[in-house]
Amino acid sequence: MKPLLIPLLCLLVGSAQAADNCEAIRSGIEARIRAGGIANPVVTVVDAAQSAPGQVVGSCGMGSKKIVYVQGDAAPRSPAPILTECRDGSMPVDGRCPR
């Protein structure tokens, strides 16, 4: 009975660690997407065989799961002044050159 119990325990511990690993990877990917300017990214973990909308951005659980990103809303960016040099050498702040 004991020889059968040890591999079973190892299997259970491995699957629990894989779930923790998936959550850590998912949250890391979500943080990178937020840092890139996306306000509300939707990052989920699904089974590798399951079809899911979005872009696969990673895998975890020793290949048994995939991490999928669905594009959310972009963060509002502050309008920065556009500097450009016109043919006459002037530099208007709004980006429009006189004709």
Coordinates of N, CA, C and O in Angstrom, one line a residue:
M1 N 0.8 -1.2 0.0 CA 0.0 0.0 0.0 C 0.9 1.3 0.0 O 0.5 2.2 -0.7
K2 N 2.0 1.3 0.8 CA 2.8 2.4 0.8 C 3.5 2.7 -0.5 O 3.6 3.9 -0.9
P3 N 3.9 1.7 -1.3 CA 4.6 2.1 -2.5 C 3.6 2.8 -3.5 O 4.0 3.6 -4.3
L4 N 2.3 2.5 -3.4 CA 1.3 3.2 -4.3 C 1.0 4.6 -3.7 O 0.7 5.5 -4.5
L5 N 1.1 4.8 -2.5 CA 0.8 6.0 -1.8 C 1.8 7.1 -2.2 O 1.4 8.3 -2.4
I6 N 3.0 6.8 -2.2 CA 4.1 7.8 -2.5 C 3.9 8.5 -3.9 O 3.9 9.7 -4.0
P7 N 3.8 7.7 -5.0 CA 3.6 8.3 -6.3 C 2.3 9.1 -6.3 O 2.3 10.2 -7.0
L8 N 1.3 8.7 -5.6 CA 0.0 9.4 -5.6 C 0.2 10.8 -5.0 O -0.3 11.8 -5.4
L9 N 0.9 10.8 -3.9 CA 1.2 12.1 -3.2 C 2.0 13.0 -4.0 O 1.8 14.2 -4.0
C10 N 3.0 12.5 -4.7 CA 3.8 13.3 -5.5 C 3.0 13.9 -6.7 O 3.2 15.1 -7.1
L11 N 2.1 13.1 -7.2 CA 1.2 13.6 -8.3 C 0.4 14.8 -7.8 O 0.2 15.8 -8.4
L12 N -0.2 14.6 -6.6 CA -1.1 15.7 -6.0 C -0.3 16.9 -5.7 O -0.8 18.0 -6.0
V13 N 0.9 16.8 -5.1 CA 1.7 17.9 -4.8 C 2.2 18.6 -6.1 O 2.2 19.9 -6.2
G14 N 2.5 17.9 -7.1 CA 2.9 18.5 -8.4 C 1.8 19.3 -9.0 O 2.0 20.4 -9.6
S15 N 0.6 18.8 -9.0 CA -0.5 19.5 -9.6 C -0.9 20.8 -8.8 O -1.3 21.8 -9.3
A16 N -0.7 20.7 -7.5 CA -0.9 21.9 -6.7 C 0.1 23.0 -7.0 O -0.2 24.2 -7.0
Q17 N 1.4 22.6 -7.1 CA 2.4 23.5 -7.5 C 2.2 24.1 -8.9 O 2.5 25.3 -9.1
A18 N 1.7 23.3 -9.8 CA 1.4 23.8 -11.2 C 0.4 24.9 -11.1 O 0.4 25.9 -11.9
A19 N -0.6 24.7 -10.3 CA -1.7 25.7 -10.2 C -1.1 27.0 -9.6 O -1.5 28.1 -10.1
D20 N -0.3 26.9 -8.6 CA 0.3 28.1 -8.1 C 1.2 28.8 -9.1 O 1.3 30.0 -9.2
N21 N 1.9 28.0 -9.9 CA 2.8 28.5 -10.9 C 2.0 29.2 -12.0 O 2.4 30.3 -12.4
C22 N 0.9 28.7 -12.4 CA 0.0 29.3 -13.4 C -0.5 30.7 -12.9 O -0.4 31.6 -13.7
E23 N -0.9 30.8 -11.7 CA -1.4 32.0 -11.1 C -0.2 33.1 -11.1 O -0.4 34.2 -11.4
A24 N 1.0 32.7 -10.7 CA 2.1 33.6 -10.6 C 2.5 34.1 -12.0 O 2.7 35.3 -12.2
I25 N 2.5 33.2 -13.0 CA 2.8 33.6 -14.4 C 1.7 34.5 -14.9 O 2.0 35.5 -15.6
R26 N 0.5 34.1 -14.7 CA -0.7 34.9 -15.2 C -0.6 36.4 -14.6 O -0.8 37.3 -15.3
S27 N -0.4 36.5 -13.3 CA -0.3 37.8 -12.7 C 0.9 38.6 -13.2 O 0.8 39.8 -13.4
G28 N 2.0 37.9 -13.5 CA 3.2 38.6 -14.1 C 2.9 39.1 -15.5 O 3.3 40.3 -15.8
I29 N 2.2 38.3 -16.3 CA 1.9 38.8 -17.6 C 0.9 39.9 -17.6 O 1.0 40.9 -18.3
E30 N -0.1 39.8 -16.7 CA -1.0 40.9 -16.5 C -0.4 42.2 -16.1 O -0.7 43.3 -16.6
A31 N 0.6 42.1 -15.2 CA 1.4 43.3 -14.8 C 2.1 43.9 -16.0 O 2.2 45.2 -16.1
R32 N 2.7 43.1 -16.8 CA 3.5 43.6 -18.0 C 2.5 44.3 -18.9 O 2.9 45.4 -19.5
I33 N 1.3 43.8 -19.1 CA 0.4 44.4 -20.1 C -0.1 45.7 -19.5 O -0.2 46.7 -20.2
R34 N -0.3 45.8 -18.2 CA -0.8 47.0 -17.5 C 0.3 48.1 -17.7 O 0.1 49.2 -17.9
A35 N 1.6 47.7 -17.5 CA 2.7 48.6 -17.6 C 2.8 49.1 -19.1 O 3.3 50.2 -19.3
G36 N 2.3 48.4 -20.0 CA 2.3 48.8 -21.4 C 1.2 49.8 -21.8 O 1.1 50.2 -22.9
G37 N 0.3 50.1 -20.8 CA -0.7 51.1 -21.1 C -2.1 50.6 -21.2 O -3.0 51.3 -21.5
I38 N -2.3 49.3 -21.0 CA -3.7 48.7 -21.1 C -4.3 48.8 -19.7 O -3.7 48.2 -18.8
A39 N -5.4 49.4 -19.6 CA -6.0 49.7 -18.2 C -6.6 48.4 -17.7 O -6.4 48.1 -16.5
N40 N -7.4 47.7 -18.4 CA -8.1 46.5 -17.9 C -7.9 45.3 -18.8 O -8.8 44.8 -19.5
P41 N -6.7 44.7 -18.7 CA -6.4 43.5 -19.5 C -7.2 42.3 -19.0 O -7.4 42.2 -17.8
V42 N -7.6 41.4 -19.8 CA -8.3 40.2 -19.4 C -7.3 39.0 -19.8 O -7.1 38.7 -20.9
V43 N -6.7 38.5 -18.7 CA -5.7 37.4 -18.8 C -6.3 36.2 -18.1 O -6.5 36.3 -16.8
T44 N -6.5 35.1 -18.7 CA -7.1 33.9 -18.1 C -6.2 32.7 -18.4 O -5.5 32.7 -19.4
V45 N -6.4 31.7 -17.5 CA -5.7 30.5 -17.7 C -6.8 29.4 -18.0 O -7.8 29.3 -17.4
V46 N -6.5 28.7 -19.2 CA -7.5 27.7 -19.6 C -6.7 26.4 -19.9 O -5.4 26.5 -20.1
D47 N -7.4 25.3 -20.1 CA -6.7 24.1 -20.5 C -6.1 24.2 -21.9 O -6.7 24.9 -22.7
A48 N -5.0 23.5 -22.1 CA -4.3 23.7 -23.4 C -5.2 23.2 -24.5 O -5.1 23.7 -25.6
A49 N -6.1 22.2 -24.3 CA -6.9 21.7 -25.4 C -8.1 22.5 -25.7 O -8.8 22.4 -26.7
Q50 N -8.5 23.4 -24.7 CA -9.7 24.2 -24.8 C -9.5 25.3 -25.8 O -8.5 26.0 -25.8
S51 N -10.5 25.6 -26.6 CA -10.5 26.7 -27.5 C -11.0 28.0 -26.7 O -12.0 27.9 -26.0
A52 N -10.2 29.1 -26.8 CA -10.6 30.3 -26.1 C -10.3 31.5 -27.0 O -9.3 31.5 -27.8
P53 N -11.1 32.5 -27.0 CA -10.9 33.7 -27.8 C -9.7 34.5 -27.2 O -9.4 34.5 -26.0
G54 N -9.0 35.1 -28.1 CA -7.8 35.9 -27.7 C -6.5 35.4 -28.2 O -6.5 34.5 -29.0
Q55 N -5.5 35.9 -27.6 CA -4.1 35.6 -28.0 C -3.4 34.8 -26.9 O -3.5 35.2 -25.8
V56 N -2.8 33.7 -27.3 CA -2.1 32.9 -26.3 C -0.8 33.6 -26.0 O 0.0 33.9 -27.0
V57 N -0.5 34.0 -24.8 CA 0.7 34.7 -24.4 C 1.6 33.9 -23.5 O 2.6 34.4 -23.1
G58 N 1.2 32.7 -23.2 CA 2.1 31.9 -22.3 C 1.5 30.5 -22.0 O 0.4 30.2 -22.5
S59 N 2.3 29.7 -21.4 CA 1.8 28.4 -21.0 C 2.3 28.1 -19.6 O 3.3 28.7 -19.1
C60 N 1.7 27.2 -18.9 CA 2.1 26.8 -17.5 C 1.6 25.4 -17.3 O 1.0 24.8 -18.1
G61 N 1.8 25.0 -16.1 CA 1.4 23.6 -15.7 C 2.0 22.5 -16.5 O 1.4 21.6 -16.9
M62 N 3.3 22.8 -16.9 CA 4.1 21.8 -17.7 C 3.4 21.6 -19.0 O 3.3 20.5 -19.5
G63 N 2.8 22.6 -19.6 CA 2.2 22.5 -20.9 C 0.7 22.1 -20.9 O 0.1 22.0 -21.9
S64 N 0.2 21.8 -19.7 CA -1.2 21.4 -19.6 C -2.2 22.6 -19.7 O -3.4 22.4 -19.9
K65 N -1.7 23.8 -19.5 CA -2.6 25.0 -19.5 C -2.0 26.0 -20.4 O -0.7 26.1 -20.6
K66 N -2.8 26.9 -20.9 CA -2.3 28.1 -21.7 C -2.9 29.4 -21.1 O -3.9 29.3 -20.5
I67 N -2.1 30.4 -21.2 CA -2.5 31.7 -20.7 C -3.0 32.6 -21.9 O -2.2 32.7 -22.9
V68 N -4.2 33.1 -21.9 CA -4.8 33.8 -23.0 C -5.1 35.2 -22.6 O -5.6 35.5 -21.5
Y69 N -4.8 36.1 -23.5 CA -5.0 37.6 -23.3 C -6.1 38.0 -24.3 O -5.9 37.8 -25.5
V70 N -7.1 38.7 -23.8 CA -8.1 39.4 -24.7 C -7.9 40.9 -24.4 O -7.9 41.3 -23.3
Q71 N -7.7 41.6 -25.5 CA -7.4 43.0 -25.4 C -8.5 43.8 -24.8 O -9.7 43.7 -25.2
G72 N -8.2 44.6 -23.8 CA -9.2 45.4 -23.1 C -9.1 46.8 -23.6 O -8.6 47.1 -24.7
D73 N -9.5 47.7 -22.7 CA -9.5 49.2 -23.1 C -8.1 49.7 -22.9 O -7.4 49.4 -22.0
A74 N -7.7 50.6 -23.8 CA -6.4 51.3 -23.7 C -6.6 52.4 -22.7 O -7.6 53.0 -22.6
A75 N -5.5 52.6 -21.9 CA -5.5 53.7 -20.9 C -5.5 55.0 -21.6 O -4.8 55.2 -22.7
P76 N -6.3 56.0 -21.1 CA -6.2 57.3 -21.8 C -4.9 57.9 -21.6 O -4.3 57.9 -20.5
R77 N -4.3 58.4 -22.7 CA -3.0 59.0 -22.7 C -3.2 60.5 -22.8 O -4.0 61.0 -23.4
S78 N -2.3 61.2 -22.1 CA -2.4 62.6 -22.1 C -1.8 63.1 -23.4 O -0.8 62.6 -23.9
P79 N -2.5 64.0 -24.0 CA -2.1 64.5 -25.3 C -0.8 65.3 -25.2 O -0.8 66.4 -24.5
A80 N 0.3 64.8 -25.8 CA 1.5 65.6 -25.7 C 1.6 66.5 -26.9 O 1.1 66.2 -28.0
P81 N 2.2 67.6 -26.7 CA 2.4 68.6 -27.8 C 3.3 67.9 -28.9 O 4.2 67.3 -28.6
I82 N 2.9 68.2 -30.1 CA 3.6 67.7 -31.3 C 4.5 68.8 -31.8 O 4.1 69.8 -32.2
L83 N 5.8 68.5 -31.7 CA 6.8 69.5 -32.2 C 7.3 69.0 -33.6 O 7.6 67.8 -33.7
T84 N 7.3 69.8 -34.5 CA 7.7 69.5 -35.8 C 8.5 70.7 -36.4 O 8.2 71.8 -36.0
E85 N 9.3 70.5 -37.4 CA 10.0 71.6 -38.0 C 9.4 71.7 -39.4 O 9.3 70.8 -40.2
C86 N 9.0 72.9 -39.7 CA 8.4 73.2 -41.0 C 9.5 73.6 -42.0 O 10.6 73.8 -41.7
R87 N 9.1 73.7 -43.3 CA 10.0 74.0 -44.4 C 10.7 75.4 -44.2 O 11.8 75.6 -44.6
D88 N 9.9 76.3 -43.6 CA 10.5 77.6 -43.4 C 11.3 77.7 -42.1 O 11.8 78.8 -41.8
G89 N 11.5 76.6 -41.4 CA 12.4 76.6 -40.2 C 11.6 76.8 -38.9 O 12.2 76.7 -37.8
S90 N 10.4 77.2 -39.0 CA 9.6 77.4 -37.7 C 9.2 76.1 -37.1 O 9.2 75.0 -37.8
M91 N 8.9 76.1 -35.8 CA 8.6 74.9 -35.1 C 7.3 75.1 -34.3 O 7.3 75.5 -33.2
P92 N 6.1 74.9 -35.0 CA 4.8 75.1 -34.3 C 4.6 74.0 -33.3 O 5.0 72.8 -33.5
V93 N 3.9 74.3 -32.2 CA 3.6 73.3 -31.1 C 2.5 72.4 -31.5 O 2.5 71.2 -31.1
D94 N 1.6 72.8 -32.3 CA 0.4 72.0 -32.6 C 0.7 71.0 -33.8 O -0.1 70.2 -34.1
G95 N 1.9 71.1 -34.4 CA 2.2 70.2 -35.5 C 1.8 70.6 -36.9 O 2.0 69.9 -37.8
R96 N 1.2 71.8 -37.0 CA 0.7 72.3 -38.3 C 1.6 73.4 -38.8 O 1.8 74.4 -38.2
C97 N 2.1 73.2 -40.0 CA 2.9 74.1 -40.6 C 2.1 75.1 -41.5 O 1.1 74.7 -42.1
P98 N 2.5 76.4 -41.5 CA 1.8 77.3 -42.4 C 2.0 77.0 -43.9 O 3.1 76.5 -44.2
R99 N 1.1 77.2 -44.7 CA 1.2 76.9 -46.1 C 1.8 78.0 -46.9 O 1.9 79.1 -46.8

